[in-house]
mmCIF file of C-alpha atoms and ligand atoms in Angstrom:
data_model
loop_
_atom_site.group_PDB
_atom_site.id
_atom_site.type_symbol
_atom_site.label_atom_id
_atom_site.label_comp_id
_atom_site.label_asym_id
_atom_site.label_seq_id
_atom_site.Cartn_x
_atom_site.Cartn_y
_atom_site.Cartn_z
ATOM 1 C CA MET A 17 -30.307 13.458 -49.073
ATOM 2 C CA LEU A 18 -30.814 10.898 -46.316
ATOM 3 C CA THR A 19 -33.209 10.195 -43.446
ATOM 4 C CA GLY A 20 -31.697 8.669 -40.300
ATOM 5 C CA GLY A 21 -32.894 7.491 -36.890
ATOM 6 C CA GLY A 22 -36.479 6.674 -35.983
ATOM 7 C CA ASP A 23 -38.992 7.453 -38.704
ATOM 8 C CA CYS A 24 -41.299 10.401 -38.210
ATOM 9 C CA PRO A 25 -44.432 11.735 -39.918
ATOM 10 C CA GLY A 26 -43.353 14.538 -42.261
ATOM 11 C CA LEU A 27 -40.062 13.090 -43.550
ATOM 12 C CA ASN A 28 -41.500 12.643 -47.042
ATOM 13 C CA ALA A 29 -42.906 16.170 -46.952
ATOM 14 C CA VAL A 30 -39.387 17.544 -46.299
ATOM 15 C CA MET A 31 -37.906 15.551 -49.176
ATOM 16 C CA ARG A 32 -40.720 16.500 -51.534
ATOM 17 C CA ALA A 33 -40.070 20.173 -50.772
ATOM 18 C CA VAL A 34 -36.306 19.805 -51.306
ATOM 19 C CA VAL A 35 -36.894 18.098 -54.643
ATOM 20 C CA ARG A 36 -39.513 20.601 -55.882
ATOM 21 C CA ARG A 37 -37.552 23.686 -54.881
ATOM 22 C CA GLY A 38 -34.202 22.234 -55.950
ATOM 23 C CA SER A 39 -35.195 20.879 -59.340
ATOM 24 C CA ARG A 40 -37.551 23.695 -60.316
ATOM 25 C CA GLY A 41 -35.441 26.514 -58.871
ATOM 26 C CA TRP A 42 -31.944 25.435 -59.885
ATOM 27 C CA GLY A 43 -32.310 22.303 -61.981
ATOM 28 C CA ASP A 44 -30.756 20.228 -59.185
ATOM 29 C CA GLU A 45 -30.394 16.490 -59.524
ATOM 30 C CA ILE A 46 -31.315 14.920 -56.182
ATOM 31 C CA LEU A 47 -30.128 11.523 -55.046
ATOM 32 C CA GLY A 48 -31.425 9.728 -51.972
ATOM 33 C CA PHE A 49 -29.236 7.465 -49.847
ATOM 34 C CA ARG A 50 -31.198 4.495 -48.555
ATOM 35 C CA ASP A 51 -31.540 3.723 -44.855
ATOM 36 C CA GLY A 52 -29.734 6.696 -43.331
ATOM 37 C CA TRP A 53 -25.959 6.644 -42.985
ATOM 38 C CA LYS A 54 -26.021 2.929 -43.893
ATOM 39 C CA GLY A 55 -26.813 3.924 -47.496
ATOM 40 C CA VAL A 56 -23.882 6.316 -47.578
ATOM 41 C CA VAL A 57 -21.493 3.710 -46.159
ATOM 42 C CA GLU A 58 -22.729 1.121 -48.679
ATOM 43 C CA GLY A 59 -23.260 3.497 -51.616
ATOM 44 C CA SER A 60 -26.923 2.463 -51.845
ATOM 45 C CA THR A 61 -28.995 5.158 -53.585
ATOM 46 C CA ARG A 62 -32.186 5.946 -55.473
ATOM 47 C CA PRO A 63 -32.914 8.991 -57.601
ATOM 48 C CA LEU A 64 -35.489 11.417 -56.206
ATOM 49 C CA ASP A 65 -37.293 13.645 -58.659
ATOM 50 C CA VAL A 66 -40.671 15.378 -58.709
ATOM 51 C CA GLU A 67 -42.329 12.205 -60.094
ATOM 52 C CA ALA A 68 -40.734 9.989 -57.416
ATOM 53 C CA MET A 69 -42.029 12.253 -54.652
ATOM 54 C CA ARG A 70 -45.528 12.660 -56.090
ATOM 55 C CA GLY A 71 -48.262 11.580 -53.652
ATOM 56 C CA THR A 72 -45.897 11.372 -50.678
ATOM 57 C CA LEU A 73 -46.968 14.545 -48.825
ATOM 58 C CA PRO A 74 -49.574 12.754 -46.663
ATOM 59 C CA ARG A 75 -47.532 9.554 -46.297
ATOM 60 C CA GLY A 76 -45.872 8.727 -42.990
ATOM 61 C CA GLY A 77 -42.507 6.974 -42.771
ATOM 62 C CA THR A 78 -39.768 7.684 -45.298
ATOM 63 C CA VAL A 79 -39.564 6.573 -48.913
ATOM 64 C CA LEU A 80 -35.784 6.337 -48.414
ATOM 65 C CA GLY A 81 -35.883 4.007 -45.431
ATOM 66 C CA SER A 82 -33.996 4.729 -42.228
ATOM 67 C CA SER A 83 -31.569 3.127 -39.805
ATOM 68 C CA ARG A 84 -29.565 3.896 -36.706
ATOM 69 C CA THR A 85 -26.249 3.039 -38.386
ATOM 70 C CA ASN A 86 -23.360 5.146 -37.117
ATOM 71 C CA PRO A 87 -20.419 5.271 -39.604
ATOM 72 C CA PHE A 88 -18.113 6.306 -36.753
ATOM 73 C CA LYS A 89 -18.837 2.923 -35.108
ATOM 74 C CA ILE A 90 -17.967 0.911 -38.218
ATOM 75 C CA ASP A 91 -14.392 0.013 -39.172
ATOM 76 C CA GLY A 92 -13.517 2.267 -42.126
ATOM 77 C CA GLY A 93 -17.096 3.651 -42.068
ATOM 78 C CA VAL A 94 -16.103 7.297 -42.392
ATOM 79 C CA GLU A 95 -13.698 6.623 -45.276
ATOM 80 C CA ARG A 96 -16.425 4.623 -47.023
ATOM 81 C CA CYS A 97 -18.822 7.552 -46.612
ATOM 82 C CA GLN A 98 -16.297 9.979 -48.115
ATOM 83 C CA GLN A 99 -15.603 7.577 -50.975
ATOM 84 C CA SER A 100 -19.253 6.966 -51.805
ATOM 85 C CA LEU A 101 -20.074 10.706 -51.729
ATOM 86 C CA ALA A 102 -17.198 11.296 -54.170
ATOM 87 C CA GLU A 103 -18.168 8.352 -56.412
ATOM 88 C CA HIS A 104 -21.738 9.641 -56.722
ATOM 89 C CA GLY A 105 -20.546 13.183 -57.416
ATOM 90 C CA VAL A 106 -22.414 14.520 -54.397
ATOM 91 C CA GLU A 107 -21.914 18.282 -54.161
ATOM 92 C CA ALA A 108 -23.947 18.732 -50.990
ATOM 93 C CA LEU A 109 -25.700 16.458 -48.529
ATOM 94 C CA ILE A 110 -28.962 17.149 -46.702
ATOM 95 C CA ALA A 111 -29.182 14.989 -43.557
ATOM 96 C CA ILE A 112 -32.638 14.767 -42.005
ATOM 97 C CA GLY A 113 -32.508 13.343 -38.513
ATOM 98 C CA GLY A 114 -32.353 13.763 -34.776
ATOM 99 C CA GLU A 115 -29.506 14.199 -32.346
ATOM 100 C CA ASP A 116 -27.624 11.072 -33.512
ATOM 101 C CA THR A 117 -27.957 11.517 -37.290
ATOM 102 C CA LEU A 118 -27.111 15.212 -37.033
ATOM 103 C CA GLY A 119 -24.233 14.423 -34.653
ATOM 104 C CA VAL A 120 -22.692 12.311 -37.431
ATOM 105 C CA ALA A 121 -23.417 15.141 -39.913
ATOM 106 C CA ALA A 122 -21.617 17.646 -37.659
ATOM 107 C CA LYS A 123 -18.542 15.404 -37.386
ATOM 108 C CA LEU A 124 -18.462 14.734 -41.141
ATOM 109 C CA HIS A 125 -18.741 18.466 -41.802
ATOM 110 C CA GLU A 126 -15.623 18.989 -39.686
ATOM 111 C CA LEU A 127 -13.937 16.458 -42.000
ATOM 112 C CA GLY A 128 -14.904 18.517 -45.062
ATOM 113 C CA VAL A 129 -18.295 17.094 -46.096
ATOM 114 C CA LYS A 130 -20.687 19.809 -47.298
ATOM 115 C CA VAL A 131 -23.747 19.081 -45.240
ATOM 116 C CA VAL A 132 -26.946 20.861 -44.184
ATOM 117 C CA GLY A 133 -29.128 19.422 -41.411
ATOM 118 C CA VAL A 134 -32.899 19.223 -40.984
ATOM 119 C CA PRO A 135 -34.139 18.481 -37.443
ATOM 120 C CA LYS A 136 -36.451 15.502 -37.045
ATOM 121 C CA THR A 137 -37.818 13.774 -33.988
ATOM 122 C CA ILE A 138 -41.278 13.141 -32.629
ATOM 123 C CA ASP A 139 -39.700 13.688 -29.193
ATOM 124 C CA ASN A 140 -39.193 17.436 -29.934
ATOM 125 C CA ASP A 141 -36.064 17.441 -27.762
ATOM 126 C CA LEU A 142 -33.591 19.316 -30.006
ATOM 127 C CA SER A 143 -32.646 22.526 -28.255
ATOM 128 C CA ALA A 144 -31.824 24.604 -31.336
ATOM 129 C CA THR A 145 -35.354 24.486 -32.732
ATOM 130 C CA GLU A 146 -38.602 25.383 -31.020
ATOM 131 C CA LEU A 147 -40.387 22.540 -32.753
ATOM 132 C CA THR A 148 -39.613 19.488 -34.815
ATOM 133 C CA PHE A 149 -42.107 18.113 -37.338
ATOM 134 C CA GLY A 150 -43.727 14.835 -36.243
ATOM 135 C CA PHE A 151 -44.253 16.065 -32.683
ATOM 136 C CA ASP A 152 -47.692 17.527 -33.375
ATOM 137 C CA THR A 153 -48.783 14.297 -35.074
ATOM 138 C CA ALA A 154 -47.468 12.144 -32.202
ATOM 139 C CA VAL A 155 -49.253 14.280 -29.605
ATOM 140 C CA GLN A 156 -52.529 14.075 -31.555
ATOM 141 C CA ILE A 157 -52.241 10.275 -31.768
ATOM 142 C CA CYS A 158 -51.711 10.117 -27.979
ATOM 143 C CA VAL A 159 -54.652 12.440 -27.291
ATOM 144 C CA ASP A 160 -56.963 10.388 -29.537
ATOM 145 C CA ALA A 161 -55.913 7.265 -27.608
ATOM 146 C CA ILE A 162 -56.377 8.953 -24.207
ATOM 147 C CA ASP A 163 -59.876 10.145 -25.199
ATOM 148 C CA ARG A 164 -60.795 6.549 -25.982
ATOM 149 C CA LEU A 165 -59.192 5.241 -22.802
ATOM 150 C CA HIS A 166 -61.239 7.724 -20.725
ATOM 151 C CA THR A 167 -64.488 6.081 -21.770
ATOM 152 C CA THR A 168 -63.372 2.548 -21.008
ATOM 153 C CA ALA A 169 -61.753 3.703 -17.744
ATOM 154 C CA GLU A 170 -65.092 5.229 -16.714
ATOM 155 C CA SER A 171 -67.091 2.151 -17.682
ATOM 156 C CA HIS A 172 -64.901 -0.117 -15.567
ATOM 157 C CA ASP A 173 -63.768 2.327 -12.890
ATOM 158 C CA ARG A 174 -60.141 1.614 -13.568
ATOM 159 C CA VAL A 175 -56.789 3.323 -13.512
ATOM 160 C CA MET A 176 -55.393 3.464 -17.044
ATOM 161 C CA VAL A 177 -51.644 3.874 -17.446
ATOM 162 C CA VAL A 178 -50.680 5.193 -20.908
ATOM 163 C CA GLU A 179 -47.019 4.928 -21.860
ATOM 164 C CA VAL A 180 -45.907 7.358 -24.559
ATOM 165 C CA MET A 181 -42.548 7.994 -26.250
ATOM 166 C CA GLY A 182 -40.019 10.472 -24.912
ATOM 167 C CA ARG A 183 -36.616 9.057 -24.157
ATOM 168 C CA HIS A 184 -34.858 11.987 -22.493
ATOM 169 C CA ALA A 185 -37.605 14.593 -22.418
ATOM 170 C CA GLY A 186 -41.308 14.494 -21.646
ATOM 171 C CA HIS A 187 -42.664 16.870 -24.300
ATOM 172 C CA ILE A 188 -45.094 14.334 -25.792
ATOM 173 C CA ALA A 189 -46.263 13.204 -22.343
ATOM 174 C CA THR A 190 -46.741 16.770 -21.085
ATOM 175 C CA TRP A 191 -48.702 17.949 -24.122
ATOM 176 C CA ALA A 192 -50.741 14.741 -24.338
ATOM 177 C CA GLY A 193 -51.374 14.827 -20.584
ATOM 178 C CA ILE A 194 -52.651 18.407 -20.688
ATOM 179 C CA ALA A 195 -54.692 17.949 -23.876
ATOM 180 C CA GLY A 196 -56.024 14.547 -22.805
ATOM 181 C CA GLY A 197 -56.986 15.623 -19.278
ATOM 182 C CA ALA A 198 -54.673 13.130 -17.546
ATOM 183 C CA THR A 199 -54.882 12.696 -13.779
ATOM 184 C CA MET A 200 -51.122 12.643 -13.615
ATOM 185 C CA THR A 201 -48.186 12.868 -16.060
ATOM 186 C CA LEU A 202 -44.752 11.428 -15.336
ATOM 187 C CA ILE A 203 -41.750 12.649 -17.339
ATOM 188 C CA PRO A 204 -37.989 11.939 -17.422
ATOM 189 C CA GLU A 205 -37.178 15.438 -16.143
ATOM 190 C CA GLU A 206 -38.943 14.799 -12.806
ATOM 191 C CA PRO A 207 -38.207 11.372 -11.259
ATOM 192 C CA PHE A 208 -41.392 10.189 -9.587
ATOM 193 C CA ASP A 209 -42.106 8.814 -6.145
ATOM 194 C CA ILE A 210 -44.418 5.801 -6.425
ATOM 195 C CA GLU A 211 -45.752 6.472 -2.923
ATOM 196 C CA GLU A 212 -46.822 9.981 -3.968
ATOM 197 C CA VAL A 213 -48.375 8.699 -7.199
ATOM 198 C CA CYS A 214 -50.419 6.104 -5.286
ATOM 199 C CA SER A 215 -51.488 8.410 -2.479
ATOM 200 C CA ALA A 216 -52.646 11.019 -5.045
ATOM 201 C CA LEU A 217 -54.739 8.336 -6.766
ATOM 202 C CA ILE A 218 -56.206 7.158 -3.439
ATOM 203 C CA GLU A 219 -57.030 10.758 -2.493
ATOM 204 C CA ARG A 220 -58.770 11.319 -5.820
ATOM 205 C CA HIS A 221 -60.788 8.106 -5.550
ATOM 206 C CA THR A 222 -61.682 8.872 -1.915
ATOM 207 C CA LYS A 223 -63.201 12.146 -3.116
ATOM 208 C CA GLY A 224 -65.549 10.034 -5.215
ATOM 209 C CA ARG A 225 -63.755 10.454 -8.504
ATOM 210 C CA PHE A 226 -62.665 7.459 -10.512
ATOM 211 C CA ALA A 227 -61.310 6.458 -13.914
ATOM 212 C CA SER A 228 -57.824 7.916 -13.548
ATOM 213 C CA ILE A 229 -55.503 8.305 -16.506
ATOM 214 C CA VAL A 230 -51.778 8.260 -15.742
ATOM 215 C CA VAL A 231 -49.582 9.285 -18.690
ATOM 216 C CA VAL A 232 -45.968 8.158 -18.404
ATOM 217 C CA ALA A 233 -43.104 8.939 -20.779
ATOM 218 C CA GLU A 234 -41.049 5.851 -21.680
ATOM 219 C CA GLY A 235 -37.949 7.559 -20.253
ATOM 220 C CA ALA A 236 -39.559 8.455 -16.914
ATOM 221 C CA SER A 237 -37.871 6.914 -13.933
ATOM 222 C CA PRO A 238 -38.588 6.404 -10.263
ATOM 223 C CA LYS A 239 -36.651 8.390 -7.675
ATOM 224 C CA ALA A 240 -33.360 6.675 -6.829
ATOM 225 C CA GLY A 241 -33.737 3.667 -4.561
ATOM 226 C CA THR A 242 -37.551 3.461 -4.803
ATOM 227 C CA LEU A 243 -38.234 0.993 -7.641
ATOM 228 C CA GLU A 244 -35.993 -1.264 -9.705
ATOM 229 C CA LEU A 245 -36.072 -0.772 -13.527
ATOM 230 C CA ALA A 246 -35.007 -3.566 -15.898
ATOM 231 C CA SER A 247 -32.355 -2.513 -18.447
ATOM 232 C CA GLY A 248 -32.601 -3.409 -22.158
ATOM 233 C CA GLU A 249 -30.389 -3.812 -25.238
ATOM 234 C CA MET A 250 -28.224 -0.969 -26.584
ATOM 235 C CA ASP A 251 -28.088 0.380 -30.156
ATOM 236 C CA GLN A 252 -25.010 1.769 -32.018
ATOM 237 C CA PHE A 253 -25.460 5.170 -30.399
ATOM 238 C CA GLY A 254 -25.491 3.583 -26.933
ATOM 239 C CA HIS A 255 -29.243 4.035 -26.394
ATOM 240 C CA VAL A 256 -31.064 1.431 -24.350
ATOM 241 C CA ARG A 257 -34.253 0.056 -25.909
ATOM 242 C CA LEU A 258 -36.969 1.556 -23.745
ATOM 243 C CA GLY A 259 -40.606 0.587 -23.239
ATOM 244 C CA GLY A 260 -41.628 -1.047 -20.021
ATOM 245 C CA ILE A 261 -42.005 1.626 -17.363
ATOM 246 C CA GLY A 262 -45.777 1.557 -17.973
ATOM 247 C CA ASN A 263 -46.044 -2.115 -17.017
ATOM 248 C CA LEU A 264 -43.989 -1.636 -13.872
ATOM 249 C CA LEU A 265 -46.011 1.417 -12.885
ATOM 250 C CA ALA A 266 -49.362 -0.297 -13.484
ATOM 251 C CA ALA A 267 -48.351 -3.340 -11.419
ATOM 252 C CA GLU A 268 -47.189 -1.128 -8.547
ATOM 253 C CA ILE A 269 -50.317 1.049 -8.638
ATOM 254 C CA GLU A 270 -52.607 -1.985 -8.590
ATOM 255 C CA SER A 271 -50.777 -3.727 -5.762
ATOM 256 C CA ARG A 272 -50.358 -0.586 -3.620
ATOM 257 C CA THR A 273 -53.841 0.934 -4.109
ATOM 258 C CA GLY A 274 -55.983 -2.100 -4.846
ATOM 259 C CA PHE A 275 -57.490 -0.228 -7.844
ATOM 260 C CA GLU A 276 -57.847 -2.301 -10.954
ATOM 261 C CA THR A 277 -55.201 -0.955 -13.350
ATOM 262 C CA ARG A 278 -54.543 -1.513 -17.053
ATOM 263 C CA VAL A 279 -51.678 -0.386 -19.223
ATOM 264 C CA THR A 280 -51.552 0.755 -22.858
ATOM 265 C CA ILE A 281 -48.138 1.196 -24.460
ATOM 266 C CA LEU A 282 -48.657 3.374 -27.535
ATOM 267 C CA GLY A 283 -45.143 2.666 -28.850
ATOM 268 C CA HIS A 284 -44.505 3.048 -32.565
ATOM 269 C CA ILE A 285 -48.138 3.874 -33.336
ATOM 270 C CA GLN A 286 -47.070 7.405 -32.353
ATOM 271 C CA ARG A 287 -44.588 7.502 -35.220
ATOM 272 C CA GLY A 288 -46.840 6.015 -37.881
ATOM 273 C CA GLY A 289 -49.407 7.241 -40.344
ATOM 274 C CA THR A 290 -50.206 10.521 -41.920
ATOM 275 C CA PRO A 291 -48.721 13.808 -40.611
ATOM 276 C CA THR A 292 -51.036 16.536 -39.333
ATOM 277 C CA ALA A 293 -51.468 19.677 -41.434
ATOM 278 C CA PHE A 294 -49.185 21.534 -39.010
ATOM 279 C CA ASP A 295 -46.391 18.980 -39.459
ATOM 280 C CA ARG A 296 -46.785 18.988 -43.251
ATOM 281 C CA VAL A 297 -46.388 22.760 -43.311
ATOM 282 C CA LEU A 298 -43.389 22.772 -40.945
ATOM 283 C CA ALA A 299 -41.714 19.918 -42.860
ATOM 284 C CA THR A 300 -42.302 21.735 -46.168
ATOM 285 C CA ARG A 301 -40.827 24.966 -44.783
ATOM 286 C CA PHE A 302 -37.771 23.055 -43.501
ATOM 287 C CA GLY A 303 -37.303 21.323 -46.874
ATOM 288 C CA VAL A 304 -37.421 24.571 -48.844
ATOM 289 C CA ALA A 305 -35.053 26.236 -46.346
ATOM 290 C CA ALA A 306 -32.594 23.306 -46.487
ATOM 291 C CA ILE A 307 -32.109 23.410 -50.250
ATOM 292 C CA GLU A 308 -31.864 27.194 -50.114
ATOM 293 C CA ALA A 309 -29.117 26.800 -47.483
ATOM 294 C CA VAL A 310 -27.291 24.455 -49.855
ATOM 295 C CA HIS A 311 -27.410 27.058 -52.631
ATOM 296 C CA ASP A 312 -26.212 29.745 -50.218
ATOM 297 C CA GLY A 313 -23.267 27.495 -49.286
ATOM 298 C CA ALA A 314 -24.432 27.505 -45.647
ATOM 299 C CA PHE A 315 -22.788 24.166 -44.828
ATOM 300 C CA GLY A 316 -22.451 22.866 -41.273
ATOM 301 C CA GLN A 317 -25.793 24.558 -40.541
ATOM 302 C CA MET A 318 -29.190 23.190 -39.564
ATOM 303 C CA VAL A 319 -32.524 24.798 -40.383
ATOM 304 C CA ALA A 320 -34.608 25.535 -37.295
ATOM 305 C CA LEU A 321 -37.802 27.227 -36.133
ATOM 306 C CA LYS A 322 -37.342 30.266 -33.899
ATOM 307 C CA ALA A 323 -40.160 32.657 -33.002
ATOM 308 C CA GLY A 324 -42.142 31.362 -35.950
ATOM 309 C CA GLU A 325 -39.350 32.023 -38.480
ATOM 310 C CA ILE A 326 -37.107 29.503 -40.211
ATOM 311 C CA VAL A 327 -33.486 30.286 -39.323
ATOM 312 C CA ARG A 328 -30.077 28.575 -39.611
ATOM 313 C CA VAL A 329 -28.063 27.418 -36.622
ATOM 314 C CA PRO A 330 -24.654 25.696 -36.521
ATOM 315 C CA LEU A 331 -25.037 21.897 -36.514
ATOM 316 C CA ARG A 332 -22.677 21.633 -33.538
ATOM 317 C CA GLU A 333 -24.974 23.870 -31.503
ATOM 318 C CA ALA A 334 -27.989 21.882 -32.670
ATOM 319 C CA VAL A 335 -26.712 18.608 -31.259
ATOM 320 C CA GLY A 336 -24.974 20.013 -28.197
ATOM 321 C CA GLU A 337 -27.803 20.118 -25.725
ATOM 322 C CA LEU A 338 -31.217 18.518 -25.332
ATOM 323 C CA LYS A 339 -34.329 20.617 -24.942
ATOM 324 C CA LEU A 340 -36.184 19.583 -21.800
ATOM 325 C CA VAL A 341 -39.763 20.359 -20.813
ATOM 326 C CA ASP A 342 -40.161 23.921 -19.591
ATOM 327 C CA PRO A 343 -40.926 23.764 -15.840
ATOM 328 C CA ALA A 344 -43.434 26.589 -16.393
ATOM 329 C CA LEU A 345 -45.450 24.224 -18.568
ATOM 330 C CA TYR A 346 -45.067 21.111 -16.409
ATOM 331 C CA GLN A 347 -45.282 22.566 -12.911
ATOM 332 C CA GLY A 348 -47.211 25.669 -13.891
ATOM 333 C CA VAL A 349 -49.854 24.048 -16.097
ATOM 334 C CA ALA A 350 -49.808 20.213 -16.185
ATOM 335 C CA GLU A 351 -49.468 19.769 -12.411
ATOM 336 C CA VAL A 352 -52.411 22.112 -11.761
ATOM 337 C CA PHE A 353 -54.671 19.308 -12.990
ATOM 338 C CA PHE A 354 -53.047 16.456 -11.054
ATOM 339 C CA HIS A 355 -55.350 14.286 -8.861
HETATM 340 O O1 F6P B 408 -36.189 9.179 -30.944
HETATM 341 C C1 F6P B 408 -37.483 8.919 -31.260
HETATM 342 C C2 F6P B 408 -37.973 7.667 -30.599
HETATM 343 O O2 F6P B 408 -39.285 7.558 -31.036
HETATM 344 C C3 F6P B 408 -37.861 7.625 -29.065
HETATM 345 O O3 F6P B 408 -38.872 8.280 -28.385
HETATM 346 C C4 F6P B 408 -37.875 6.146 -28.819
HETATM 347 O O4 F6P B 408 -37.259 5.818 -27.608
HETATM 348 C C5 F6P B 408 -37.118 5.610 -29.967
HETATM 349 O O5 F6P B 408 -37.300 6.511 -31.022
HETATM 350 C C6 F6P B 408 -37.534 4.207 -30.348
HETATM 351 O O6 F6P B 408 -36.758 3.798 -31.399
HETATM 352 P P1 F6P B 408 -36.810 2.418 -32.167
HETATM 353 O O7 F6P B 408 -37.598 2.675 -33.414
HETATM 354 O O8 F6P B 408 -35.400 2.119 -32.465
HETATM 355 O O9 F6P B 408 -37.489 1.419 -31.289
#
């Protein structure tokens, strides 16, 4: 088993479920690879049994560690993976991760590795599953923060910009914006016009209202040619390090409207700490389903949530397309409360 990519509340709950079901149901011996695909490349492992997983259900993060290492970007990385799986007598691999980690799993499966995937990302942007664990926790963390920011925004009559995670899709922003009563929510799917944002804020304040909360997803971007965004470093999967749109937005709002504006970047706080009950249950269901898939020989598959049921979908399909925010939710519900 391995956990790859950004950590996520509920990873330990998945592994605990795999271990319990596997060892008690079939007498499986479970081995964890440390730090995602890096542990497979380097042959770095730790045994995972019921005792090792005890007490981890409410713990955030991952007891195995994680990384964004991509064996396909390392010289001889794939061969080293195959060799270390053989050396450790691995009969099946459960890869718990997002688009990148599962993309590697899909490619390795095509090369003969017996792998089952479990979807993980707080961003909830994997198209093959209706929900990923960690998303509910991240949204709750954002809503708690927004509730607190409301009171300070009111006391000082300020505009509060809250930057949340969401690289390609604005699920966290949309849910947090609706649940937190945001004045406006900006998401990657809908490039924003700074002029429109500012005039909506001015209109609201002219009507006598104040203390506006603007939620912005880290991957949101201005309409082409309106504002310049700084670009950051890239990781092994070619992702730019995000985090900064909030500062740019706050500076523009303050200078264009004259309203005192502050920014809060929630960043990795959204990924930390204890998973909600919902995420613990979903993670546990995924873990049980993953080890059952292994015993059914359902390799090259990922467990997923569809219409409330746990199903299996081909890994290739799971990493093929991103799930974006449903316009019916953004335009039909979130936008109703703008200004
Ligand atoms: O993919 C999940 C995610 O939380 C993104 O929303 C965010 O852009 C990224 O991880 C941040 O990753 P890192 O931990 O590498 O800074």
